[in-house]
Amino acid sequence: MANIRKYKNTDEAKQAQREQRARYIETNLVEIKAKLPKEYKPKLEYIAQRMNTSKAQVLKTLIDIKYNELIEAESQQPSPEESDT
């Protein structure tokens, strides 16, 4: 955001900030949408509130936990070559 300092007009600075944020989002983020039963919204909000974080961070954390569990479980399984012996 150092580029914003070169603007004297605050409107120009705000516009530069919006553009920079849009470039960051386009480059680094992906939007994922899911349709879930209504009872999941308050559950997600409750978890986020208890963890003192955003709903997006809750989802990222839970995905990472489950992903790591699956990778660990797969690494514990014998490979097809090992089971043939």
Short mmCIF file of N, CA and C in Angstrom, two decimals:
data_model
loop_
_atom_site.label_atom_id
_atom_site.label_comp_id
_atom_site.label_asym_id
_atom_site.label_seq_id
_atom_site.Cartn_x
_atom_site.Cartn_y
_atom_site.Cartn_z
N MET A 1 0.80 -1.19 0.00
CA MET A 1 0.00 0.00 0.00
C MET A 1 0.85 1.26 0.00
N ALA A 2 2.13 1.10 -0.18
CA ALA A 2 3.03 2.24 -0.23
C ALA A 2 2.69 3.16 -1.39
N ASN A 3 2.14 2.61 -2.47
CA ASN A 3 1.79 3.41 -3.64
C ASN A 3 0.72 4.44 -3.33
N ILE A 4 -0.09 4.18 -2.33
CA ILE A 4 -1.19 5.08 -1.99
C ILE A 4 -0.66 6.42 -1.48
N ARG A 5 0.49 6.43 -0.84
CA ARG A 5 1.05 7.66 -0.26
C ARG A 5 1.36 8.71 -1.31
N LYS A 6 1.55 8.33 -2.54
CA LYS A 6 1.90 9.31 -3.56
C LYS A 6 0.70 10.17 -3.98
N TYR A 7 -0.51 9.79 -3.57
CA TYR A 7 -1.70 10.55 -3.93
C TYR A 7 -1.96 11.63 -2.89
N LYS A 8 -2.19 12.84 -3.37
CA LYS A 8 -2.51 13.93 -2.45
C LYS A 8 -4.00 13.94 -2.13
N ASN A 9 -4.80 13.60 -3.10
CA ASN A 9 -6.25 13.60 -2.95
C ASN A 9 -6.69 12.30 -2.28
N THR A 10 -7.48 12.40 -1.24
CA THR A 10 -7.90 11.19 -0.53
C THR A 10 -8.80 10.33 -1.41
N ASP A 11 -9.56 10.93 -2.32
CA ASP A 11 -10.38 10.13 -3.23
C ASP A 11 -9.51 9.30 -4.15
N GLU A 12 -8.42 9.87 -4.62
CA GLU A 12 -7.48 9.13 -5.46
C GLU A 12 -6.83 7.99 -4.66
N ALA A 13 -6.51 8.26 -3.42
CA ALA A 13 -5.91 7.24 -2.56
C ALA A 13 -6.90 6.10 -2.31
N LYS A 14 -8.14 6.46 -2.06
CA LYS A 14 -9.17 5.43 -1.84
C LYS A 14 -9.38 4.59 -3.09
N GLN A 15 -9.38 5.24 -4.25
CA GLN A 15 -9.54 4.50 -5.51
C GLN A 15 -8.35 3.57 -5.74
N ALA A 16 -7.15 4.05 -5.47
CA ALA A 16 -5.95 3.21 -5.62
C ALA A 16 -6.01 2.03 -4.67
N GLN A 17 -6.50 2.26 -3.48
CA GLN A 17 -6.63 1.19 -2.50
C GLN A 17 -7.64 0.14 -2.97
N ARG A 18 -8.77 0.59 -3.51
CA ARG A 18 -9.78 -0.34 -4.04
C ARG A 18 -9.20 -1.19 -5.17
N GLU A 19 -8.46 -0.53 -6.06
CA GLU A 19 -7.86 -1.25 -7.19
C GLU A 19 -6.83 -2.27 -6.71
N GLN A 20 -6.04 -1.88 -5.73
CA GLN A 20 -5.03 -2.79 -5.20
C GLN A 20 -5.70 -3.98 -4.51
N ARG A 21 -6.77 -3.73 -3.76
CA ARG A 21 -7.51 -4.81 -3.10
C ARG A 21 -8.12 -5.74 -4.14
N ALA A 22 -8.67 -5.19 -5.20
CA ALA A 22 -9.25 -6.01 -6.27
C ALA A 22 -8.20 -6.88 -6.94
N ARG A 23 -7.01 -6.32 -7.17
CA ARG A 23 -5.91 -7.11 -7.76
C ARG A 23 -5.50 -8.24 -6.83
N TYR A 24 -5.43 -7.96 -5.54
CA TYR A 24 -5.06 -8.99 -4.57
C TYR A 24 -6.09 -10.12 -4.57
N ILE A 25 -7.35 -9.76 -4.54
CA ILE A 25 -8.42 -10.76 -4.53
C ILE A 25 -8.38 -11.60 -5.79
N GLU A 26 -8.22 -10.96 -6.92
CA GLU A 26 -8.19 -11.68 -8.20
C GLU A 26 -7.00 -12.63 -8.29
N THR A 27 -5.88 -12.22 -7.74
CA THR A 27 -4.65 -13.00 -7.83
C THR A 27 -4.57 -14.12 -6.80
N ASN A 28 -5.05 -13.87 -5.58
CA ASN A 28 -4.76 -14.77 -4.47
C ASN A 28 -5.95 -15.53 -3.89
N LEU A 29 -7.15 -15.18 -4.25
CA LEU A 29 -8.30 -15.80 -3.61
C LEU A 29 -9.21 -16.47 -4.62
N VAL A 30 -10.00 -17.42 -4.12
CA VAL A 30 -11.02 -18.07 -4.93
C VAL A 30 -12.33 -18.03 -4.14
N GLU A 31 -13.41 -17.83 -4.83
CA GLU A 31 -14.71 -17.79 -4.17
C GLU A 31 -15.34 -19.18 -4.26
N ILE A 32 -15.75 -19.68 -3.11
CA ILE A 32 -16.40 -20.99 -3.04
C ILE A 32 -17.79 -20.77 -2.45
N LYS A 33 -18.78 -21.26 -3.15
CA LYS A 33 -20.16 -21.13 -2.67
C LYS A 33 -20.71 -22.52 -2.38
N ALA A 34 -21.48 -22.61 -1.32
CA ALA A 34 -22.10 -23.88 -0.97
C ALA A 34 -23.52 -23.61 -0.50
N LYS A 35 -24.42 -24.42 -0.92
CA LYS A 35 -25.80 -24.33 -0.45
C LYS A 35 -25.98 -25.40 0.62
N LEU A 36 -26.29 -24.95 1.82
CA LEU A 36 -26.43 -25.84 2.96
C LEU A 36 -27.79 -25.63 3.61
N PRO A 37 -28.25 -26.62 4.37
CA PRO A 37 -29.49 -26.41 5.12
C PRO A 37 -29.35 -25.21 6.06
N LYS A 38 -30.47 -24.55 6.32
CA LYS A 38 -30.48 -23.31 7.09
C LYS A 38 -29.84 -23.45 8.47
N GLU A 39 -29.92 -24.62 9.07
CA GLU A 39 -29.40 -24.78 10.43
C GLU A 39 -27.87 -24.66 10.50
N TYR A 40 -27.18 -24.70 9.36
CA TYR A 40 -25.73 -24.60 9.37
C TYR A 40 -25.24 -23.17 9.54
N LYS A 41 -26.03 -22.19 9.17
CA LYS A 41 -25.60 -20.80 9.30
C LYS A 41 -25.37 -20.42 10.77
N PRO A 42 -26.34 -20.66 11.66
CA PRO A 42 -26.06 -20.31 13.06
C PRO A 42 -24.94 -21.15 13.68
N LYS A 43 -24.79 -22.39 13.20
CA LYS A 43 -23.69 -23.22 13.71
C LYS A 43 -22.35 -22.61 13.33
N LEU A 44 -22.22 -22.20 12.08
CA LEU A 44 -20.99 -21.58 11.62
C LEU A 44 -20.73 -20.27 12.35
N GLU A 45 -21.76 -19.47 12.52
CA GLU A 45 -21.60 -18.20 13.23
C GLU A 45 -21.20 -18.43 14.68
N TYR A 46 -21.78 -19.45 15.32
CA TYR A 46 -21.44 -19.78 16.71
C TYR A 46 -19.98 -20.19 16.83
N ILE A 47 -19.53 -21.07 15.92
CA ILE A 47 -18.14 -21.52 15.96
C ILE A 47 -17.20 -20.34 15.75
N ALA A 48 -17.51 -19.49 14.78
CA ALA A 48 -16.66 -18.32 14.51
C ALA A 48 -16.60 -17.40 15.72
N GLN A 49 -17.73 -17.19 16.36
CA GLN A 49 -17.76 -16.33 17.53
C GLN A 49 -16.94 -16.94 18.67
N ARG A 50 -17.10 -18.22 18.91
CA ARG A 50 -16.36 -18.89 19.99
C ARG A 50 -14.87 -18.92 19.71
N MET A 51 -14.48 -19.03 18.44
CA MET A 51 -13.07 -19.05 18.07
C MET A 51 -12.52 -17.64 17.88
N ASN A 52 -13.40 -16.65 17.99
CA ASN A 52 -13.03 -15.24 17.82
C ASN A 52 -12.34 -15.03 16.47
N THR A 53 -12.98 -15.52 15.41
CA THR A 53 -12.42 -15.42 14.07
C THR A 53 -13.55 -15.27 13.06
N SER A 54 -13.20 -15.17 11.80
CA SER A 54 -14.21 -15.03 10.76
C SER A 54 -14.78 -16.40 10.37
N LYS A 55 -15.93 -16.36 9.71
CA LYS A 55 -16.53 -17.60 9.21
C LYS A 55 -15.62 -18.24 8.17
N ALA A 56 -14.99 -17.43 7.35
CA ALA A 56 -14.07 -17.96 6.34
C ALA A 56 -12.90 -18.69 7.01
N GLN A 57 -12.38 -18.11 8.09
CA GLN A 57 -11.27 -18.75 8.79
C GLN A 57 -11.70 -20.06 9.42
N VAL A 58 -12.92 -20.13 9.94
CA VAL A 58 -13.44 -21.38 10.50
C VAL A 58 -13.45 -22.45 9.42
N LEU A 59 -13.96 -22.12 8.25
CA LEU A 59 -14.02 -23.10 7.16
C LEU A 59 -12.63 -23.52 6.72
N LYS A 60 -11.70 -22.58 6.61
CA LYS A 60 -10.34 -22.92 6.23
C LYS A 60 -9.71 -23.86 7.26
N THR A 61 -9.90 -23.55 8.53
CA THR A 61 -9.33 -24.38 9.60
C THR A 61 -9.90 -25.79 9.56
N LEU A 62 -11.21 -25.91 9.42
CA LEU A 62 -11.84 -27.23 9.40
C LEU A 62 -11.44 -28.02 8.16
N ILE A 63 -11.32 -27.35 7.04
CA ILE A 63 -10.86 -28.03 5.82
C ILE A 63 -9.43 -28.53 6.01
N ASP A 64 -8.57 -27.69 6.58
CA ASP A 64 -7.18 -28.11 6.82
C ASP A 64 -7.11 -29.30 7.76
N ILE A 65 -7.92 -29.29 8.81
CA ILE A 65 -7.92 -30.41 9.77
C ILE A 65 -8.33 -31.69 9.07
N LYS A 66 -9.42 -31.65 8.34
CA LYS A 66 -9.91 -32.86 7.67
C LYS A 66 -8.93 -33.32 6.59
N TYR A 67 -8.39 -32.39 5.84
CA TYR A 67 -7.41 -32.73 4.80
C TYR A 67 -6.21 -33.45 5.41
N ASN A 68 -5.68 -32.89 6.50
CA ASN A 68 -4.53 -33.50 7.15
C ASN A 68 -4.86 -34.88 7.71
N GLU A 69 -6.06 -35.07 8.23
CA GLU A 69 -6.48 -36.39 8.70
C GLU A 69 -6.50 -37.40 7.56
N LEU A 70 -7.04 -36.99 6.42
CA LEU A 70 -7.10 -37.89 5.27
C LEU A 70 -5.72 -38.23 4.74
N ILE A 71 -4.86 -37.24 4.65
CA ILE A 71 -3.49 -37.48 4.18
C ILE A 71 -2.78 -38.43 5.13
N GLU A 72 -2.95 -38.22 6.42
CA GLU A 72 -2.31 -39.08 7.41
C GLU A 72 -2.84 -40.51 7.30
N ALA A 73 -4.16 -40.66 7.16
CA ALA A 73 -4.76 -41.99 7.03
C ALA A 73 -4.26 -42.69 5.78
N GLU A 74 -4.15 -41.97 4.68
CA GLU A 74 -3.66 -42.56 3.43
C GLU A 74 -2.20 -42.98 3.54
N SER A 75 -1.43 -42.23 4.30
CA SER A 75 -0.01 -42.58 4.45
C SER A 75 0.17 -43.82 5.33
N GLN A 76 -0.83 -44.13 6.15
CA GLN A 76 -0.77 -45.31 7.02
C GLN A 76 -1.17 -46.58 6.29
N GLN A 77 -1.88 -46.45 5.18
CA GLN A 77 -2.32 -47.62 4.43
C GLN A 77 -1.16 -48.20 3.63
N PRO A 78 -1.08 -49.52 3.58
CA PRO A 78 -0.01 -50.13 2.77
C PRO A 78 -0.27 -49.87 1.29
N SER A 79 0.81 -49.70 0.56
CA SER A 79 0.68 -49.50 -0.88
C SER A 79 0.29 -50.83 -1.54
N PRO A 80 -0.25 -50.81 -2.76
CA PRO A 80 -0.65 -52.06 -3.43
C PRO A 80 0.51 -53.03 -3.57
N GLU A 81 1.73 -52.53 -3.77
CA GLU A 81 2.88 -53.42 -3.88
C GLU A 81 3.15 -54.16 -2.58
N GLU A 82 2.96 -53.49 -1.45
CA GLU A 82 3.23 -54.11 -0.16
C GLU A 82 2.17 -55.16 0.19
N SER A 83 0.93 -54.95 -0.23
CA SER A 83 -0.14 -55.89 0.14
C SER A 83 -0.11 -57.16 -0.72
N ASP A 84 0.60 -57.15 -1.83
CA ASP A 84 0.70 -58.34 -2.68
C ASP A 84 1.67 -59.38 -2.15
N THR A 85 2.53 -59.00 -1.25
CA THR A 85 3.55 -59.93 -0.76
C THR A 85 3.08 -60.78 0.37
#
